[in-house]
Short mmCIF file of C-alpha atoms in Angstrom, two decimals:
data_model
loop_
_atom_site.label_atom_id
_atom_site.label_comp_id
_atom_site.label_asym_id
_atom_site.label_seq_id
_atom_site.Cartn_x
_atom_site.Cartn_y
_atom_site.Cartn_z
CA ALA M 1 56.75 8.32 -103.69
CA GLY M 2 54.05 9.56 -106.07
CA GLY M 3 56.19 9.66 -109.21
CA SER M 4 56.48 6.92 -111.82
CA ILE M 5 59.54 5.28 -110.25
CA GLY M 6 58.69 6.08 -106.62
CA SER M 7 55.19 4.63 -106.79
CA GLU M 8 56.44 1.46 -108.49
CA ILE M 9 59.10 1.06 -105.79
CA ALA M 10 56.36 1.42 -103.19
CA ARG M 11 54.19 -1.21 -104.89
CA GLN M 12 57.01 -3.74 -105.21
CA VAL M 13 58.39 -3.18 -101.71
CA ALA M 14 54.87 -3.55 -100.28
CA THR M 15 54.72 -7.13 -101.59
CA PHE M 16 57.56 -8.07 -99.21
CA GLY M 17 55.50 -7.05 -96.16
CA PRO M 18 57.72 -4.40 -94.57
CA GLN M 19 57.04 -3.52 -90.95
CA ARG M 20 56.17 -0.01 -92.09
CA LEU M 21 56.19 1.66 -95.51
CA ILE M 22 56.62 5.44 -95.40
CA LEU M 23 55.69 7.36 -98.55
CA LEU M 24 56.83 10.97 -98.89
CA ASP M 25 55.85 13.42 -101.62
CA HIS M 26 55.18 17.14 -101.92
CA ASP M 27 52.31 16.51 -104.36
CA GLU M 28 49.23 15.53 -102.36
CA THR M 29 47.32 14.08 -105.34
CA HIS M 30 50.08 11.73 -106.44
CA LEU M 31 50.72 10.76 -102.83
CA HIS M 32 47.04 10.00 -102.30
CA ASP M 33 46.84 7.92 -105.49
CA THR M 34 49.86 5.82 -104.52
CA VAL M 35 48.68 5.19 -100.97
CA ALA M 36 45.26 4.11 -102.27
CA GLN M 37 46.87 1.23 -104.19
CA LEU M 38 48.64 -0.28 -101.18
CA GLU M 39 47.74 -2.46 -98.22
CA GLY M 40 49.52 -2.94 -94.93
CA ASN M 41 51.05 -0.43 -92.56
CA VAL M 42 51.47 2.51 -94.95
CA VAL M 43 52.31 5.99 -93.68
CA SER M 44 51.81 8.97 -95.98
CA VAL M 45 53.93 12.08 -95.42
CA LEU M 46 53.24 15.34 -97.26
CA ALA M 47 56.53 17.23 -97.31
CA ASP M 48 59.13 18.77 -99.59
CA ILE M 49 62.74 17.51 -99.66
CA ARG M 50 63.82 21.15 -100.09
CA ASP M 51 62.74 21.81 -96.49
CA HIS M 52 65.67 20.55 -94.41
CA GLY M 53 64.03 21.15 -91.03
CA ALA M 54 60.81 19.35 -91.92
CA LEU M 55 62.73 16.46 -93.45
CA LEU M 56 64.94 16.03 -90.40
CA HIS M 57 61.87 16.03 -88.13
CA ILE M 58 60.20 13.36 -90.27
CA PHE M 59 63.29 11.13 -90.30
CA ARG M 60 63.68 11.44 -86.54
CA SER M 61 60.00 10.60 -86.03
CA GLU M 62 59.72 7.68 -88.47
CA ARG M 63 63.32 6.36 -88.28
CA PRO M 64 63.45 4.42 -91.57
CA SER M 65 66.15 1.78 -91.98
CA VAL M 66 66.03 1.81 -95.81
CA VAL M 67 65.54 4.90 -97.99
CA PHE M 68 64.80 5.06 -101.72
CA HIS M 69 65.41 8.60 -102.99
CA ALA M 70 63.48 9.10 -106.25
CA ALA M 71 62.51 12.77 -105.88
CA ALA M 72 63.88 14.95 -108.69
CA HIS M 73 63.08 17.43 -111.40
CA LYS M 74 63.72 15.57 -114.66
CA HIS M 75 62.61 17.48 -117.77
CA VAL M 76 65.71 18.65 -119.64
CA PRO M 77 64.35 21.71 -121.54
CA ILE M 78 62.51 23.09 -118.50
CA LEU M 79 65.56 22.82 -116.25
CA GLU M 80 67.74 24.50 -118.89
CA ALA M 81 65.48 27.53 -118.41
CA HIS M 82 65.30 27.14 -114.60
CA PRO M 83 68.72 25.97 -113.32
CA ILE M 84 68.11 27.33 -109.81
CA GLU M 85 65.14 24.97 -109.45
CA ALA M 86 67.34 22.06 -110.58
CA VAL M 87 69.84 23.00 -107.88
CA ARG M 88 67.23 23.41 -105.14
CA THR M 89 65.60 20.02 -105.73
CA ASN M 90 68.17 17.74 -107.37
CA VAL M 91 71.25 18.98 -105.50
CA LEU M 92 70.25 20.71 -102.24
CA GLY M 93 67.20 18.45 -101.84
CA THR M 94 69.39 15.38 -102.20
CA GLU M 95 71.82 16.84 -99.66
CA ASN M 96 68.91 17.33 -97.23
CA VAL M 97 67.75 13.72 -97.61
CA LEU M 98 71.28 12.38 -97.19
CA ASP M 99 71.92 14.52 -94.11
CA ALA M 100 68.67 13.44 -92.46
CA ALA M 101 69.42 9.80 -93.26
CA ALA M 102 72.94 10.02 -91.84
CA GLN M 103 71.77 11.75 -88.67
CA ILE M 104 69.42 8.90 -87.71
CA GLY M 105 71.66 6.07 -88.91
CA VAL M 106 69.84 4.85 -92.01
CA GLU M 107 71.40 1.50 -92.92
CA ARG M 108 70.73 1.42 -96.66
CA PHE M 109 70.20 4.36 -99.04
CA VAL M 110 69.44 4.09 -102.77
CA ALA M 111 69.45 7.20 -104.96
CA ILE M 112 67.78 6.96 -108.36
CA SER M 113 70.02 8.43 -111.06
CA THR M 114 69.98 8.69 -114.86
CA ASP M 115 72.11 8.13 -117.94
CA LYS M 116 72.02 11.92 -118.38
CA ALA M 117 74.46 12.15 -115.44
CA VAL M 118 77.17 10.65 -117.68
CA ASN M 119 79.26 13.37 -119.37
CA PRO M 120 76.33 15.73 -118.77
CA SER M 121 75.39 18.19 -121.51
CA SER M 122 72.36 19.58 -119.67
CA VAL M 123 71.54 21.29 -116.38
CA MET M 124 69.42 18.29 -115.48
CA GLY M 125 72.27 15.82 -116.16
CA ALA M 126 74.77 17.96 -114.25
CA SER M 127 72.45 18.17 -111.25
CA LYS M 128 72.04 14.39 -111.20
CA ARG M 129 75.80 13.85 -111.56
CA ILE M 130 76.28 15.98 -108.45
CA SER M 131 73.46 14.07 -106.74
CA GLU M 132 75.40 10.84 -107.40
CA ALA M 133 78.58 12.43 -106.03
CA LEU M 134 76.76 13.55 -102.89
CA THR M 135 75.39 10.06 -102.31
CA LEU M 136 78.89 8.58 -102.43
CA ALA M 137 80.45 11.37 -100.37
CA TYR M 138 77.80 11.21 -97.61
CA SER M 139 77.95 7.42 -97.20
CA PRO M 140 78.74 6.87 -93.48
CA PRO M 141 81.18 4.14 -92.43
CA GLY M 142 79.37 0.81 -92.24
CA ALA M 143 76.27 2.06 -94.10
CA ARG M 144 75.33 1.04 -97.63
CA TYR M 145 74.62 4.10 -99.76
CA THR M 146 74.43 3.69 -103.53
CA ALA M 147 73.19 5.37 -106.72
CA VAL M 148 71.47 3.40 -109.51
CA ARG M 149 71.69 4.79 -113.02
CA PHE M 150 69.35 3.93 -115.91
CA GLY M 151 67.75 5.44 -119.01
CA ASN M 152 64.22 6.30 -120.04
CA VAL M 153 61.24 4.55 -118.49
CA LEU M 154 58.38 3.68 -120.82
CA GLY M 155 55.05 5.25 -119.89
CA SER M 156 56.36 7.67 -117.29
CA ARG M 157 54.84 11.14 -117.13
CA GLY M 158 56.23 13.27 -119.95
CA SER M 159 57.92 10.33 -121.70
CA VAL M 160 57.99 10.09 -125.47
CA VAL M 161 55.61 7.15 -125.99
CA PRO M 162 52.48 8.73 -124.43
CA THR M 163 53.34 11.94 -126.29
CA PHE M 164 53.58 10.11 -129.62
CA LEU M 165 50.32 8.25 -128.97
CA ARG M 166 48.49 11.52 -128.32
CA GLN M 167 49.91 13.02 -131.51
CA ILE M 168 48.91 9.95 -133.55
CA GLN M 169 45.39 10.03 -132.12
CA ALA M 170 45.14 13.69 -133.12
CA GLY M 171 46.17 12.83 -136.68
CA GLY M 172 49.75 14.07 -136.40
CA PRO M 173 52.25 15.29 -137.01
CA VAL M 174 54.43 13.21 -134.72
CA THR M 175 57.31 15.45 -133.66
CA VAL M 176 60.82 13.95 -133.48
CA THR M 177 63.81 16.08 -132.57
CA HIS M 178 66.40 14.58 -134.96
CA PRO M 179 66.59 11.64 -137.43
CA GLU M 180 69.61 10.15 -135.56
CA MET M 181 68.33 10.66 -132.01
CA THR M 182 68.57 7.44 -129.96
CA ARG M 183 67.56 6.56 -126.40
CA TYR M 184 67.65 3.60 -124.03
CA PHE M 185 64.25 2.37 -122.84
CA MET M 186 63.06 0.02 -120.11
CA SER M 187 59.70 -0.74 -118.53
CA CYS M 188 59.10 0.85 -115.14
CA ARG M 189 58.45 -2.53 -113.55
CA GLU M 190 61.71 -4.05 -114.80
CA ALA M 191 63.74 -0.97 -113.86
CA VAL M 192 62.45 -1.06 -110.29
CA GLN M 193 63.03 -4.81 -109.98
CA LEU M 194 66.66 -4.20 -110.88
CA VAL M 195 66.90 -1.19 -108.53
CA LEU M 196 65.82 -3.49 -105.69
CA GLN M 197 68.46 -6.02 -106.76
CA ALA M 198 71.13 -3.29 -106.73
CA SER M 199 70.04 -2.21 -103.25
CA VAL M 200 70.88 -5.70 -102.02
CA LEU M 201 74.13 -6.03 -103.98
CA THR M 202 75.71 -2.81 -102.72
CA ASP M 203 78.45 -2.68 -100.13
CA GLY M 204 78.16 1.11 -100.00
CA GLY M 205 79.73 4.01 -101.88
CA GLU M 206 79.01 2.60 -105.35
CA VAL M 207 77.19 3.43 -108.56
CA PHE M 208 75.28 0.72 -110.39
CA VAL M 209 74.03 0.84 -113.97
CA LEU M 210 71.19 -1.27 -115.33
CA ASP M 211 71.41 -3.22 -118.58
CA MET M 212 69.08 -1.24 -120.83
CA GLY M 213 69.64 -3.36 -123.95
CA GLU M 214 70.30 -1.65 -127.28
CA PRO M 215 69.46 2.02 -127.86
CA VAL M 216 66.38 2.72 -129.98
CA ARG M 217 66.20 5.28 -132.78
CA ILE M 218 63.37 7.65 -131.86
CA VAL M 219 62.17 8.02 -135.47
CA GLU M 220 61.86 4.21 -135.76
CA LEU M 221 59.89 4.15 -132.51
CA ALA M 222 57.53 6.78 -133.94
CA GLU M 223 57.10 4.77 -137.15
CA ARG M 224 56.31 1.57 -135.21
CA LEU M 225 53.70 3.30 -133.06
CA ILE M 226 52.03 4.78 -136.16
CA LEU M 227 51.94 1.32 -137.79
CA LEU M 228 50.56 -0.25 -134.59
CA ALA M 229 47.77 2.33 -134.72
CA GLY M 230 46.83 0.96 -138.16
CA ARG M 231 48.16 3.96 -140.05
CA THR M 232 50.98 4.59 -142.50
CA PRO M 233 53.89 6.90 -141.62
CA GLY M 234 54.21 9.77 -144.07
CA HIS M 235 50.79 9.09 -145.57
CA ASP M 236 48.19 8.99 -142.79
CA VAL M 237 50.41 10.53 -140.13
CA ASP M 238 53.42 12.74 -140.87
CA ILE M 239 56.67 12.73 -138.90
CA GLU M 240 58.12 16.18 -138.41
CA PHE M 241 61.71 16.86 -137.30
CA VAL M 242 61.80 19.85 -134.98
CA GLY M 243 65.48 19.97 -133.92
CA THR M 244 67.21 19.07 -130.68
CA ARG M 245 66.22 21.06 -127.62
CA PRO M 246 68.67 22.90 -125.34
CA GLY M 247 70.84 20.44 -123.38
CA GLU M 248 69.85 17.35 -125.38
CA LYS M 249 72.34 14.80 -126.71
CA LEU M 250 71.76 12.74 -129.86
CA GLU M 251 72.96 9.64 -127.98
CA GLU M 252 72.90 8.96 -124.24
CA GLU M 253 75.63 7.03 -122.42
CA LEU M 254 75.31 4.73 -119.41
CA VAL M 255 79.03 4.64 -118.57
CA GLY M 256 81.48 7.53 -118.95
CA GLY M 257 84.86 7.38 -120.67
CA THR M 258 86.76 7.67 -117.37
CA GLU M 259 84.60 5.04 -115.62
CA ASP M 260 85.21 1.30 -115.30
CA GLN M 261 82.36 -1.19 -115.58
CA HIS M 262 82.35 -4.51 -113.70
CA PRO M 263 79.89 -7.44 -113.54
CA THR M 264 77.93 -8.28 -110.39
CA ALA M 265 76.07 -11.36 -109.23
CA HIS M 266 73.09 -10.19 -111.31
CA PRO M 267 73.53 -10.31 -115.12
CA LYS M 268 71.53 -7.10 -115.70
CA VAL M 269 73.19 -5.00 -112.99
CA GLN M 270 76.71 -3.65 -113.54
CA LEU M 271 78.99 -1.94 -111.02
CA VAL M 272 80.57 1.32 -112.19
CA ARG M 273 83.77 2.68 -110.67
CA THR M 274 83.34 6.41 -111.09
CA GLU M 275 85.71 9.30 -110.47
CA MET M 276 84.85 10.98 -107.17
CA ILE M 277 84.49 14.76 -107.00
CA ASP M 278 86.92 16.13 -104.42
CA ARG M 279 84.92 16.59 -101.19
CA THR M 280 86.29 20.08 -100.50
CA MET M 281 85.47 21.19 -104.03
CA LEU M 282 82.03 19.57 -103.78
CA ASP M 283 81.26 21.38 -100.52
CA GLN M 284 82.52 24.72 -101.85
CA GLY M 285 80.57 24.35 -105.08
CA ILE M 286 77.32 23.56 -103.29
CA ALA M 287 77.81 26.46 -100.88
CA LEU M 288 78.29 28.76 -103.87
CA LEU M 289 75.22 27.33 -105.62
CA ARG M 290 73.17 28.03 -102.50
CA VAL M 291 74.26 31.69 -102.49
CA LEU M 292 73.68 32.10 -106.23
CA GLY M 293 70.19 30.67 -105.80
CA GLU M 294 69.41 33.20 -103.07
CA GLN M 295 70.59 35.93 -105.47
CA GLN M 296 68.45 34.48 -108.29
CA ASP M 297 71.51 34.32 -110.55
CA SER M 298 70.41 31.67 -113.05
CA LYS M 299 73.31 32.11 -115.47
CA ALA M 300 76.02 31.72 -112.83
CA SER M 301 74.13 28.83 -111.22
CA ALA M 302 74.11 26.94 -114.52
CA GLU M 303 77.82 27.63 -115.09
CA VAL M 304 78.85 26.43 -111.63
CA LEU M 305 76.55 23.42 -111.86
CA ARG M 306 78.00 22.32 -115.19
CA ASP M 307 81.59 22.86 -114.10
CA LEU M 308 81.19 21.03 -110.80
CA ALA M 309 79.77 18.06 -112.70
CA ARG M 310 82.78 17.77 -115.03
CA PRO M 311 85.00 14.70 -114.51
CA THR M 312 87.69 17.18 -113.37
CA PRO M 313 86.05 20.43 -112.20
CA ARG M 314 88.15 23.49 -113.06
CA GLN M 315 86.31 26.68 -112.20
CA VAL M 316 84.53 26.12 -108.91
CA LEU M 317 87.47 26.96 -106.64
CA THR M 318 88.18 30.12 -108.62
CA LEU M 319 84.57 31.22 -108.40
CA SER M 320 84.41 30.34 -104.72
CA ALA M 321 87.44 32.51 -103.97
CA GLU M 322 85.41 35.63 -104.69
CA LYS M 323 82.51 36.67 -102.52
CA PRO M 324 79.36 36.85 -104.69
CA ARG M 325 78.14 40.42 -104.98
CA VAL M 326 74.60 41.31 -104.00
CA ALA M 327 72.98 44.17 -105.92
CA SER M 328 71.26 46.86 -103.90
CA ASP M 329 69.25 50.00 -104.56
CA ALA M 330 72.33 52.02 -103.66
CA GLN M 331 75.40 52.17 -105.88
CA GLU M 332 77.00 48.73 -105.98
CA GLN M 333 80.22 48.50 -103.96
CA PRO M 334 83.08 46.08 -104.63
CA ALA M 335 82.82 42.90 -102.55
#
């Protein structure tokens, strides 16, 4: 609840006067800052979604009827280097939240997703694709569980606009990955307004995508910000192309090639019919990811994560058929 999206959800939901608003975060400072902005019956909970036992205790104690799941690692280059952390938070953490919600009968569950989950090229995107799949697979009969997918949020921590503004203030250069790099952008306030709309529209077991408008070329965004600062691109402030980072796409997609997009009652919220990951394969893949994480096998974790997130996973069952080997101080024996 202390992140950019989570805190904005909390602020907007608070205006509707809920009986109780429960804010959970593992970062005490961000949790404190969010709670300080709100009035009404607000409960702050300091906990980590990676702790299944603690999460289940909290859900049984507080018994929420609506859950917004916005907790995730999100920085693409960092997660490329640390795939096990992506698994533990974005995949296993999501599974923990879903399990706790199902056990107490949560009526409505909304998972925040990303355009990077579409045809994922990164560890981060693959982890969020699996998070979407888990949300659909864990949706109990009669409950309304959904995932809402959108692109970049302006002004969020680590986003490109604050980074560019800092670089401009320092006199440059402004660093852009590639001349043809494009991204979708939306204000945090508008994104959350549409997330709340999607939470009402869902019948359960669906993915929604928000209308993000037209994609923006990142180099043009940099040029506009330099001009708005009263300076001239290439003269007062240079733009430097530094190359794409591991896992990055030049263009993001909101809907995959195998997915069907349908209108809803809201003009800026579209329903996406997505291909489900086979539940047996999903369960086997996650069990394998858990073991690989315990063994600190980053390379295999990334491989399984990427394959499980494919529209038609191919390798997970093969990998699952072999028991992972654990190295020891003694001579390694065949599993």
